[in-house]
Every structure is written in C-alpha cells, then in structure tokens.
Amino acid sequence: MQQGDTTTAEPSSKDGSSRTRSRKVMWGLAAIVVTAIIVAIGWRLTLYKTHIPPESVDLSLSVYPLTDKPSLAVLPFQNLTGDPQQEYFSDGIADQLITSLSQAPYLYVTARTSTFAFKANPMQVQEIAAKLGVQYLLEGSVQRDKDRVRIHVQLIDGRNGNHIWAETYDRNFSDLFAVQDEITMAVMAVLNVQITGYATGALKYSRPTRLNAYEHYLKGLYYHLGRRPEDVKRARQSFEEAVHIDPNFGRAYTWMANTYLDEIDLRLTTQREQVLEKAEQAVSRALAVDPDYPPYGTMSRISRLKKDMENAIVYGRKAVQQAPNDSGRHYMLCLALERGEQFEEAVESCETALRLAPFRPVNYVLELAWSLVGKTQYDTSIPLFKEVIDRSPQSFYAYLAYKGLTAAYELSDRHVDANLAAQNVMRMNPNFSLENESRLSPAKEGPFKQRMMNAYRDAGLK
C-alpha cells in the first residue's frame, strides 16, 4: 500500500483489532529478542569480569594499626636539572634514602611503592601524611651541573605542615655518598632515633669505588622498580654496565640476579634452569666481593624458585632482620612462608608488608589472599582476589587472582561462581592446562597443591 492510501482510507473496526493484535505480537517478539540480547551481553561480560556480589568490602580503606615508633615517608625528590633524562637520578637519591633509613629498627619508613604514588599526584603535606599514616615527611630536590650536585631536603611534621629541619648540600659530585649518609644520620638525630652499629655499617653497604658505576646502578633500579616486562633487560644492561666499570660493586650483582629472577616470575623465559643458574652466579659474585652484607632477600627468592622452602624461609627471616622496615622483604618472607605452607605466619608477614606500603601493591594483596586460602578462610580471600582484578584487570596478577577465585569459590561450594572464574582463567590464558599448572606451580608437592589442583578440575578446568 502506498503512503497516500494509509492517510486517507478509514480502516474498519475488524481490520483495526487485527492490526492491534499484530502489533502486540510484534512488540512481544521484539521484547523477547531484546531480553535475549541483554542476557547474552550480560553473560558475555560476566566472562570478561567476574561479578562482585554485595558482600564484598572495600579493603582499600583498611588501615593496619599505627606503630609506636616514629613514622616517616620519603617523598620523590624534584628533578631541578631541567633534563627529563635525569629523572632516574632524583628518583634514585630518594630511593637510596628510603633504603638507608629502613635499616634502622627503631624507625618506621613507608615503602617506595606508596610514597612514589604522589609523584604525579601532588597534595598538601597533611593530606599525604594522613593517607600514608605517618607522622613525618621528608621531601627535597636535586640539581646537578657537571661536577656539582645540590640537594635540598626538609623534614616536615605531617600533622600541622610545620618544617622541623631543613638543609641544603652544595657539594662536589664526588661527595654524593657522604651527603646521603649525612642526610640519613641527620634525620635519625632529629627524630631522636637510636642508631645501631649494624645500621651505620649498612649505610655504606656495597658502595662502588667509581661514581659513574653508581649512576648506571641508579638507572638499573629506575627500570627495575618500574615493574614492566619490557624494562627487565634494560635494567640488567644497566647493572652489567655498573659491574663492568666497578667489578667489586656487590649490590649491582645482587640486582642483576633479580632481573634474571624477574624473567621467571613474569614468565618471560622458557629456560628456567639456565636463568636460575645465572642468577645464582650473580649472587655468588655479590657474596665474594661483599661478604659482610649477604643479599638474603635475593637468596630467599632463588631458594623459593628452586622449591627449597626451608632455606627460602631462613633467608627471608634474615632479610627482614637486615632491614625491618623494608616492605619488600616482609613480602618475600610471606611468599616463602606461603609456599612452605606456613600460612598463619604468612598472613602476618603480608599484613606487615601492607602496613609498610599503605597504597596496597596488588602483588602484596594477591599473596595475602593466597595465604588466606591456605588457612581455608575462603570468604575472606575472595574480596582480596577481586580487589586485584578490579585494580589491575589485564595484568598477570589478575590472571593469578582468577585462579585464586576459582579455587576459593569451588572450595566454598559456590560452584557456579567457580565455573565463571575458571572461564576467565581460560580467557586470559587459552593455553592453560592442569598438566602445565602442576608442572609450573610454585607450590611444593603436598596437600595444599593437591587441594588446588582438585578445585581447578572440579570447577571445569582441564
């Protein structure tokens, strides 16, 4: 029928009722189709991100109790050089101060992972102190010109923003190490922190004899601490350059070893045994040139990857003893304890690491969740796995979190949720197989590993 006919013809009542019924049928069919499409889209989205049910809690608001020690955060130092390529140097100065101050057992020092979050997000000092849960902030700037370096530092009371102490060091570049030590000792003195003999010795741990070796070392740390897979080799190249310039630079050998271990942890290599051997060689060299300060943290990491959990735990505890305020060392101990199935202590170590790193690095949160699974506290672990996925949805950590969700749901009899989590495991790693998982799993052979493998299988993974 043409358009003119529809506007002029008067339909009969019979034709009208027939058309009304047709329209109802058509609208009904359309509603069914739309509903089906919405359901299909919803199901598809479920596969791409596990739904977070109402019982989840925002654990990012959790704050572990404040310590009774003086508490300090070292903020990123400003690069006043005018050259963005020198950013590694200003970052390195702040990072080395964190490392030095962390040696003192009577001072609480916030981890780099939390303080450096403010580098691109400046705030009022009182707000930063409140977010980090600390009493004091150390901030500064670095300016370098050929053979001179100018470092300005100031210690601030985070409760009211008042400046407690400030100093400017305008020195020859060759005096850099002395300046770092002076700043560390001055901060401890102002805060009335007891300085132990062990801490003062650790300040000079494994320093190179040539400053250009130290520059390459700082570049290596800059790349390594970025935690990007593409930077692993760049970090190693910088450490290799450092030891080429100074073959007795023990700390550079230690971090070189860690770049090899990163290849295994991030699954960037299929040559696991060969890479482990190179890491062990680098640690052996570090011990040979600097026997007074063994790299226990790295030694724990190597033992754990070799599934020698007894030594991994021993070295992990010694690493914490060396630097009790270093969140990374508590995290490494947590990893060793969890893999060694000492879950109660693993939870305590992870919680300490998170207390020292209030911005909750996702790998710390993930390891706490796995430790809780080991304690069969599945309902407590589930929100933590979801936090990892929500904060880092496309990362390797999210993949590990989906595996954790699969097990936690299955072992708490939430089989539908377990199956959805398992589908996300396959989405993120289409080559997943139980055979490969059993072979590559960092867990030692025993009841816990068997429980996980059975849970994966029951949730539908093959």
XYZ file of C-alpha atoms in Angstrom:
462
model
C 0.000 0.000 0.000
C 1.267 3.468 -0.873
C 1.678 6.179 1.722
C -1.277 8.243 0.321
C -3.673 5.355 0.871
C -2.781 4.961 4.539
C -3.561 8.592 5.308
C -6.936 8.794 3.569
C -8.515 5.353 3.986
C -10.720 4.751 7.059
C -9.955 1.237 8.419
C -12.822 -0.950 9.556
C -13.075 -1.918 13.287
C -12.275 -5.544 12.351
C -9.137 -4.501 10.495
C -8.135 -2.250 13.428
C -8.412 -5.001 16.045
C -6.461 -7.357 13.783
C -3.685 -4.808 13.374
C -3.648 -4.147 17.140
C -3.168 -7.861 17.803
C -0.390 -7.962 15.181
C 1.349 -5.015 16.795
C 1.112 -6.703 20.210
C 2.597 -9.895 18.809
C 5.369 -7.920 17.085
C 6.160 -5.904 20.233
C 6.089 -9.090 22.282
C 8.551 -10.781 19.933
C 10.734 -7.683 19.928
C 10.771 -7.649 23.744
C 11.813 -11.304 23.803
C 14.621 -10.623 21.313
C 15.847 -7.561 23.247
C 15.743 -9.504 26.512
C 17.709 -12.338 24.927
C 20.306 -9.882 23.610
C 20.658 -8.237 27.041
C 21.041 -11.633 28.707
C 23.640 -12.674 26.110
C 25.585 -9.432 26.565
C 25.399 -9.806 30.330
C 26.664 -13.391 30.112
C 29.446 -12.313 27.779
C 30.501 -9.506 30.135
C 30.448 -11.946 33.035
C 33.119 -13.935 31.242
C 35.269 -10.831 30.983
C 34.953 -9.704 34.576
C 33.682 -11.707 37.485
C 30.721 -10.028 39.121
C 31.404 -8.639 42.585
C 28.475 -9.573 44.844
C 27.130 -7.257 47.554
C 29.056 -9.000 50.350
C 32.377 -7.605 49.022
C 34.062 -4.922 51.077
C 36.385 -2.090 50.072
C 39.576 -3.272 51.709
C 41.485 -0.288 50.321
C 40.046 1.604 53.298
C 41.649 -0.815 55.761
C 44.497 0.620 57.795
C 46.631 -1.560 59.997
C 47.301 -0.151 63.493
C 49.958 2.552 63.706
C 53.263 1.539 65.185
C 54.569 3.258 68.317
C 57.853 4.080 66.510
C 58.434 7.460 64.846
C 56.970 7.090 61.352
C 58.368 8.666 58.194
C 57.705 8.785 54.454
C 60.349 9.907 51.952
C 58.583 11.599 49.032
C 60.001 11.640 45.471
C 62.622 14.348 45.092
C 62.076 17.032 42.464
C 64.352 16.950 39.442
C 65.522 20.567 39.038
C 68.142 19.707 36.442
C 65.833 20.667 33.581
C 66.524 17.395 31.791
C 63.816 14.685 31.998
C 66.514 12.118 31.230
C 67.942 12.856 34.701
C 64.726 11.726 36.419
C 66.389 8.440 37.333
C 68.944 10.390 39.378
C 66.482 12.349 41.550
C 64.346 9.215 41.982
C 67.462 7.259 42.870
C 68.532 9.702 45.590
C 65.112 9.431 47.282
C 65.067 5.670 46.858
C 68.513 5.278 48.411
C 67.449 7.383 51.398
C 64.447 5.087 51.879
C 66.795 2.098 51.766
C 69.221 3.648 54.251
C 66.548 4.799 56.708
C 64.843 1.398 56.528
C 67.902 -0.154 58.168
C 67.006 1.471 61.493
C 64.864 -0.908 63.578
C 63.506 1.983 65.691
C 62.054 3.956 62.783
C 59.009 3.086 60.668
C 59.578 4.017 57.000
C 56.830 3.812 54.380
C 57.626 1.795 51.260
C 58.630 3.379 47.979
C 55.592 1.884 46.220
C 53.316 4.092 48.321
C 55.330 7.302 48.536
C 56.124 7.427 44.816
C 52.390 7.318 44.065
C 52.393 11.036 44.900
C 54.942 11.863 42.219
C 52.251 12.621 39.635
C 49.569 13.471 42.180
C 50.789 16.257 44.488
C 48.758 17.059 47.610
C 49.045 19.066 50.795
C 51.553 17.519 53.183
C 48.939 16.967 55.897
C 46.782 15.028 53.436
C 49.729 12.898 52.282
C 50.699 12.128 55.883
C 47.124 11.129 56.689
C 46.874 8.851 53.662
C 50.188 7.179 54.468
C 49.542 7.040 58.208
C 52.855 8.684 59.149
C 53.947 11.479 61.451
C 56.749 12.950 59.339
C 57.537 13.587 55.683
C 60.945 14.081 54.078
C 60.900 15.934 50.777
C 63.582 17.504 48.652
C 65.022 18.464 45.311
C 68.119 17.601 43.290
C 70.028 19.821 40.893
C 73.074 18.605 39.065
C 75.523 20.582 36.964
C 78.571 18.756 35.613
C 80.758 18.030 38.657
C 78.469 19.693 41.225
C 75.313 18.450 42.897
C 72.897 20.467 45.012
C 70.453 18.573 47.232
C 67.886 20.397 49.342
C 65.948 18.415 51.965
C 63.365 19.323 54.556
C 61.681 17.331 57.297
C 58.037 18.234 57.850
C 55.597 17.468 60.646
C 52.725 15.824 58.798
C 50.217 16.762 61.488
C 50.475 20.535 61.002
C 52.788 21.086 57.998
C 55.492 22.799 60.060
C 59.118 22.462 58.964
C 61.184 20.727 61.636
C 64.553 20.699 59.897
C 65.978 21.727 56.528
C 69.383 21.694 54.921
C 70.980 22.377 51.558
C 74.020 20.396 50.476
C 76.021 22.043 47.687
C 78.923 19.702 47.059
C 81.183 18.127 44.511
C 79.565 15.167 42.819
C 82.359 13.015 44.256
C 80.907 13.713 47.742
C 77.497 12.212 46.880
C 77.799 9.206 49.204
C 78.884 11.396 52.115
C 75.864 13.652 51.516
C 73.473 10.688 51.525
C 74.938 9.478 54.820
C 74.765 12.961 56.344
C 71.088 13.292 55.436
C 70.278 9.853 56.852
C 72.104 10.463 60.116
C 70.625 13.966 60.472
C 67.051 12.694 60.052
C 67.646 9.976 62.652
C 69.137 12.511 65.060
C 66.263 14.993 64.648
C 63.712 12.219 65.250
C 65.758 11.003 68.233
C 66.053 7.533 66.708
C 68.617 5.215 68.247
C 71.331 4.486 65.689
C 72.646 0.963 65.960
C 76.090 -0.139 64.847
C 74.517 -2.533 62.360
C 72.528 0.291 60.754
C 75.524 2.593 60.386
C 77.505 -0.192 58.732
C 74.616 -0.991 56.395
C 74.536 2.628 55.168
C 77.819 2.017 53.358
C 76.812 -1.420 52.147
C 78.482 -2.315 48.873
C 79.234 1.148 47.548
C 81.178 1.376 44.314
C 84.573 2.996 44.056
C 83.571 4.923 40.947
C 80.534 7.197 40.806
C 79.753 6.530 37.150
C 79.169 2.893 38.165
C 76.679 4.218 40.724
C 74.895 6.212 38.026
C 74.375 3.069 35.947
C 73.185 1.307 39.096
C 70.560 4.024 39.712
C 69.395 3.701 36.097
C 69.063 -0.042 36.588
C 66.950 0.473 39.708
C 64.814 3.014 37.843
C 63.942 0.422 35.197
C 63.685 -2.492 37.621
C 61.325 -0.736 40.020
C 59.022 0.201 37.163
C 57.982 -3.481 37.075
C 57.347 -3.527 33.332
C 58.326 -6.681 31.412
C 59.916 -4.645 28.619
C 62.265 -2.988 31.136
C 63.744 -6.189 32.593
C 66.559 -6.373 30.041
C 67.178 -2.623 30.159
C 67.638 -2.880 33.926
C 70.052 -5.794 33.535
C 72.084 -3.919 30.945
C 72.480 -1.007 33.369
C 73.622 -3.305 36.187
C 76.019 -5.062 33.819
C 77.491 -1.699 32.862
C 77.881 -0.844 36.552
C 79.876 -4.002 37.337
C 81.899 -3.579 34.158
C 83.047 -0.193 35.482
C 83.458 -1.480 39.053
C 83.814 -5.293 39.258
C 83.600 -5.113 43.079
C 80.174 -3.443 43.190
C 78.305 -6.168 45.090
C 74.887 -4.538 45.163
C 74.799 -4.256 41.382
C 75.423 -8.023 41.127
C 72.518 -8.604 43.532
C 70.081 -6.585 41.463
C 71.379 -8.165 38.276
C 70.414 -11.519 39.809
C 66.930 -10.159 40.471
C 66.463 -9.272 36.804
C 67.035 -12.935 35.937
C 64.511 -13.968 38.590
C 62.041 -11.455 37.144
C 62.177 -13.374 33.863
C 60.970 -16.481 35.696
C 58.328 -14.763 37.848
C 56.925 -12.847 34.868
C 57.199 -15.965 32.667
C 59.365 -14.209 30.113
C 61.595 -17.260 29.619
C 61.243 -20.965 28.919
C 64.845 -21.601 30.014
C 64.057 -21.688 33.735
C 67.044 -23.748 34.917
C 69.592 -21.796 32.877
C 68.191 -18.468 34.076
C 68.251 -19.643 37.700
C 71.876 -20.645 37.268
C 72.777 -17.157 36.004
C 71.008 -15.616 39.000
C 72.953 -17.855 41.373
C 76.221 -16.910 39.678
C 75.455 -13.212 40.147
C 74.640 -13.756 43.852
C 77.849 -15.751 44.313
C 79.778 -12.822 42.863
C 77.955 -10.399 45.204
C 78.904 -12.571 48.199
C 82.503 -12.806 47.046
C 83.010 -9.045 46.837
C 80.825 -8.100 49.821
C 80.657 -10.989 52.335
C 79.659 -8.745 55.276
C 76.182 -7.959 53.935
C 74.721 -11.050 52.206
C 71.760 -10.427 49.831
C 69.394 -12.585 51.881
C 66.263 -11.342 50.119
C 67.539 -12.456 46.726
C 68.841 -15.705 48.206
C 65.363 -16.382 49.610
C 63.855 -15.706 46.209
C 66.237 -18.149 44.486
C 65.554 -20.863 47.082
C 61.814 -20.379 46.674
C 62.006 -20.715 42.896
C 64.036 -23.900 43.395
C 61.241 -25.063 45.771
C 63.694 -25.245 48.658
C 61.227 -23.689 51.076
C 63.220 -24.414 54.225
C 66.124 -22.224 53.077
C 63.756 -19.713 51.475
C 62.163 -19.103 54.881
C 65.524 -18.946 56.712
C 66.920 -16.404 54.242
C 63.632 -14.497 54.256
C 63.776 -14.041 58.027
C 67.406 -12.925 57.822
C 66.459 -10.408 55.125
C 63.789 -8.895 57.381
C 66.313 -8.710 60.202
C 68.661 -6.726 57.935
C 66.000 -4.115 57.101
C 62.922 -4.467 59.332
C 61.144 -1.518 57.691
C 61.514 -2.787 54.126
C 58.069 -3.865 52.933
C 59.576 -5.877 50.070
C 61.460 -8.098 52.489
C 58.331 -8.837 54.508
C 56.599 -9.642 51.218
C 59.410 -12.009 50.203
C 59.146 -13.743 53.583
C 55.379 -14.037 53.097
C 55.946 -15.715 49.725
C 58.378 -18.213 51.231
C 56.077 -18.984 54.171
C 53.026 -19.399 51.926
C 54.892 -21.720 49.562
C 56.180 -23.615 52.608
C 52.563 -23.958 53.808
C 53.163 -21.971 56.999
C 50.018 -19.986 56.334
C 49.452 -18.409 59.754
C 52.829 -16.665 59.734
C 52.477 -15.912 56.012
C 49.339 -13.864 56.718
C 51.174 -11.927 59.457
C 54.093 -11.163 57.120
C 51.796 -9.984 54.322
C 49.853 -7.764 56.696
C 53.127 -6.222 57.902
C 54.191 -5.627 54.286
C 50.869 -3.907 53.601
C 51.219 -1.816 56.740
C 54.551 -0.579 55.418
C 53.040 0.004 51.955
C 49.656 1.644 52.651
C 48.811 2.031 48.959
C 48.445 -1.744 48.807
C 50.607 -3.057 45.934
C 48.461 -5.592 44.084
C 51.077 -8.341 44.391
C 51.023 -7.942 48.191
C 47.207 -8.117 48.225
C 47.309 -11.175 45.971
C 49.748 -13.023 48.235
C 47.678 -12.223 51.323
C 44.653 -13.695 49.552
C 46.525 -16.909 48.685
C 47.754 -17.212 52.275
C 44.160 -16.954 53.477
C 43.175 -19.702 51.043
C 45.879 -21.805 52.667
C 44.202 -21.154 56.028
C 40.862 -22.222 54.428
C 39.493 -18.703 55.015
C 37.938 -18.651 51.566
C 35.269 -15.997 52.239
C 37.967 -13.600 53.479
C 40.210 -14.255 50.480
C 37.545 -13.687 47.804
C 37.241 -9.870 48.184
C 41.038 -9.605 48.053
C 41.262 -11.526 44.775
C 38.539 -9.248 43.395
C 40.439 -6.166 44.514
C 43.435 -7.326 42.459
C 41.247 -7.900 39.392
C 39.456 -4.581 39.782
C 42.681 -2.581 40.165
C 44.751 -4.385 37.524
C 42.287 -6.155 35.198
C 44.612 -7.066 32.327
C 47.743 -7.907 34.316
C 49.407 -11.206 35.101
C 48.327 -10.614 38.692
C 44.688 -10.592 37.561
C 45.231 -13.968 35.898
C 46.632 -15.355 39.160
C 43.705 -13.800 41.032
C 41.190 -15.537 38.747
C 42.909 -18.830 39.559
C 42.590 -17.982 43.241
C 38.912 -17.131 42.822
C 38.337 -20.423 41.015
C 39.780 -22.375 43.943
C 38.198 -20.244 46.682
C 34.724 -20.431 45.149
C 34.947 -24.147 44.429
C 36.204 -24.984 47.917
C 33.392 -22.940 49.487
C 30.788 -24.787 47.366
C 29.961 -21.817 45.146
C 30.235 -23.916 42.019
C 28.598 -21.517 39.518
C 30.918 -18.681 40.552
C 33.865 -21.083 40.401
C 32.980 -22.050 36.847
C 32.736 -18.378 35.777
C 36.120 -17.647 37.356
C 37.572 -20.680 35.551
C 36.284 -19.306 32.244
C 38.156 -16.074 32.978
C 41.298 -18.133 33.583
C 40.906 -19.615 30.090
C 40.145 -16.189 28.604
C 43.374 -14.748 29.964
C 45.427 -17.848 29.172
C 43.868 -20.001 26.404
C 46.805 -22.414 26.745
C 46.076 -23.208 30.379
C 46.157 -26.900 31.243
C 46.187 -28.761 34.540
C 49.307 -30.570 33.384
C 51.212 -27.320 32.829
C 49.822 -25.842 36.034
C 51.067 -28.789 38.072
C 54.483 -28.559 36.440
C 54.883 -24.758 36.712
C 53.146 -24.207 40.045
C 55.418 -22.569 42.630
C 53.731 -24.599 45.390
C 55.619 -27.564 46.781
C 54.236 -31.061 46.374
C 51.808 -31.713 49.204
C 48.216 -31.434 50.463
C 47.775 -27.741 49.588
C 48.857 -28.140 45.974
C 46.664 -31.222 45.590
C 43.697 -29.335 47.041
C 44.189 -26.540 44.494
C 44.521 -28.939 41.547
C 41.348 -30.775 42.566
C 39.474 -27.483 42.913
C 40.563 -26.389 39.418
C 39.434 -29.704 37.978
C 36.058 -29.618 39.760
C 35.477 -26.053 38.505
C 35.840 -27.217 34.897
C 39.490 -26.591 34.076
C 41.258 -29.362 32.186
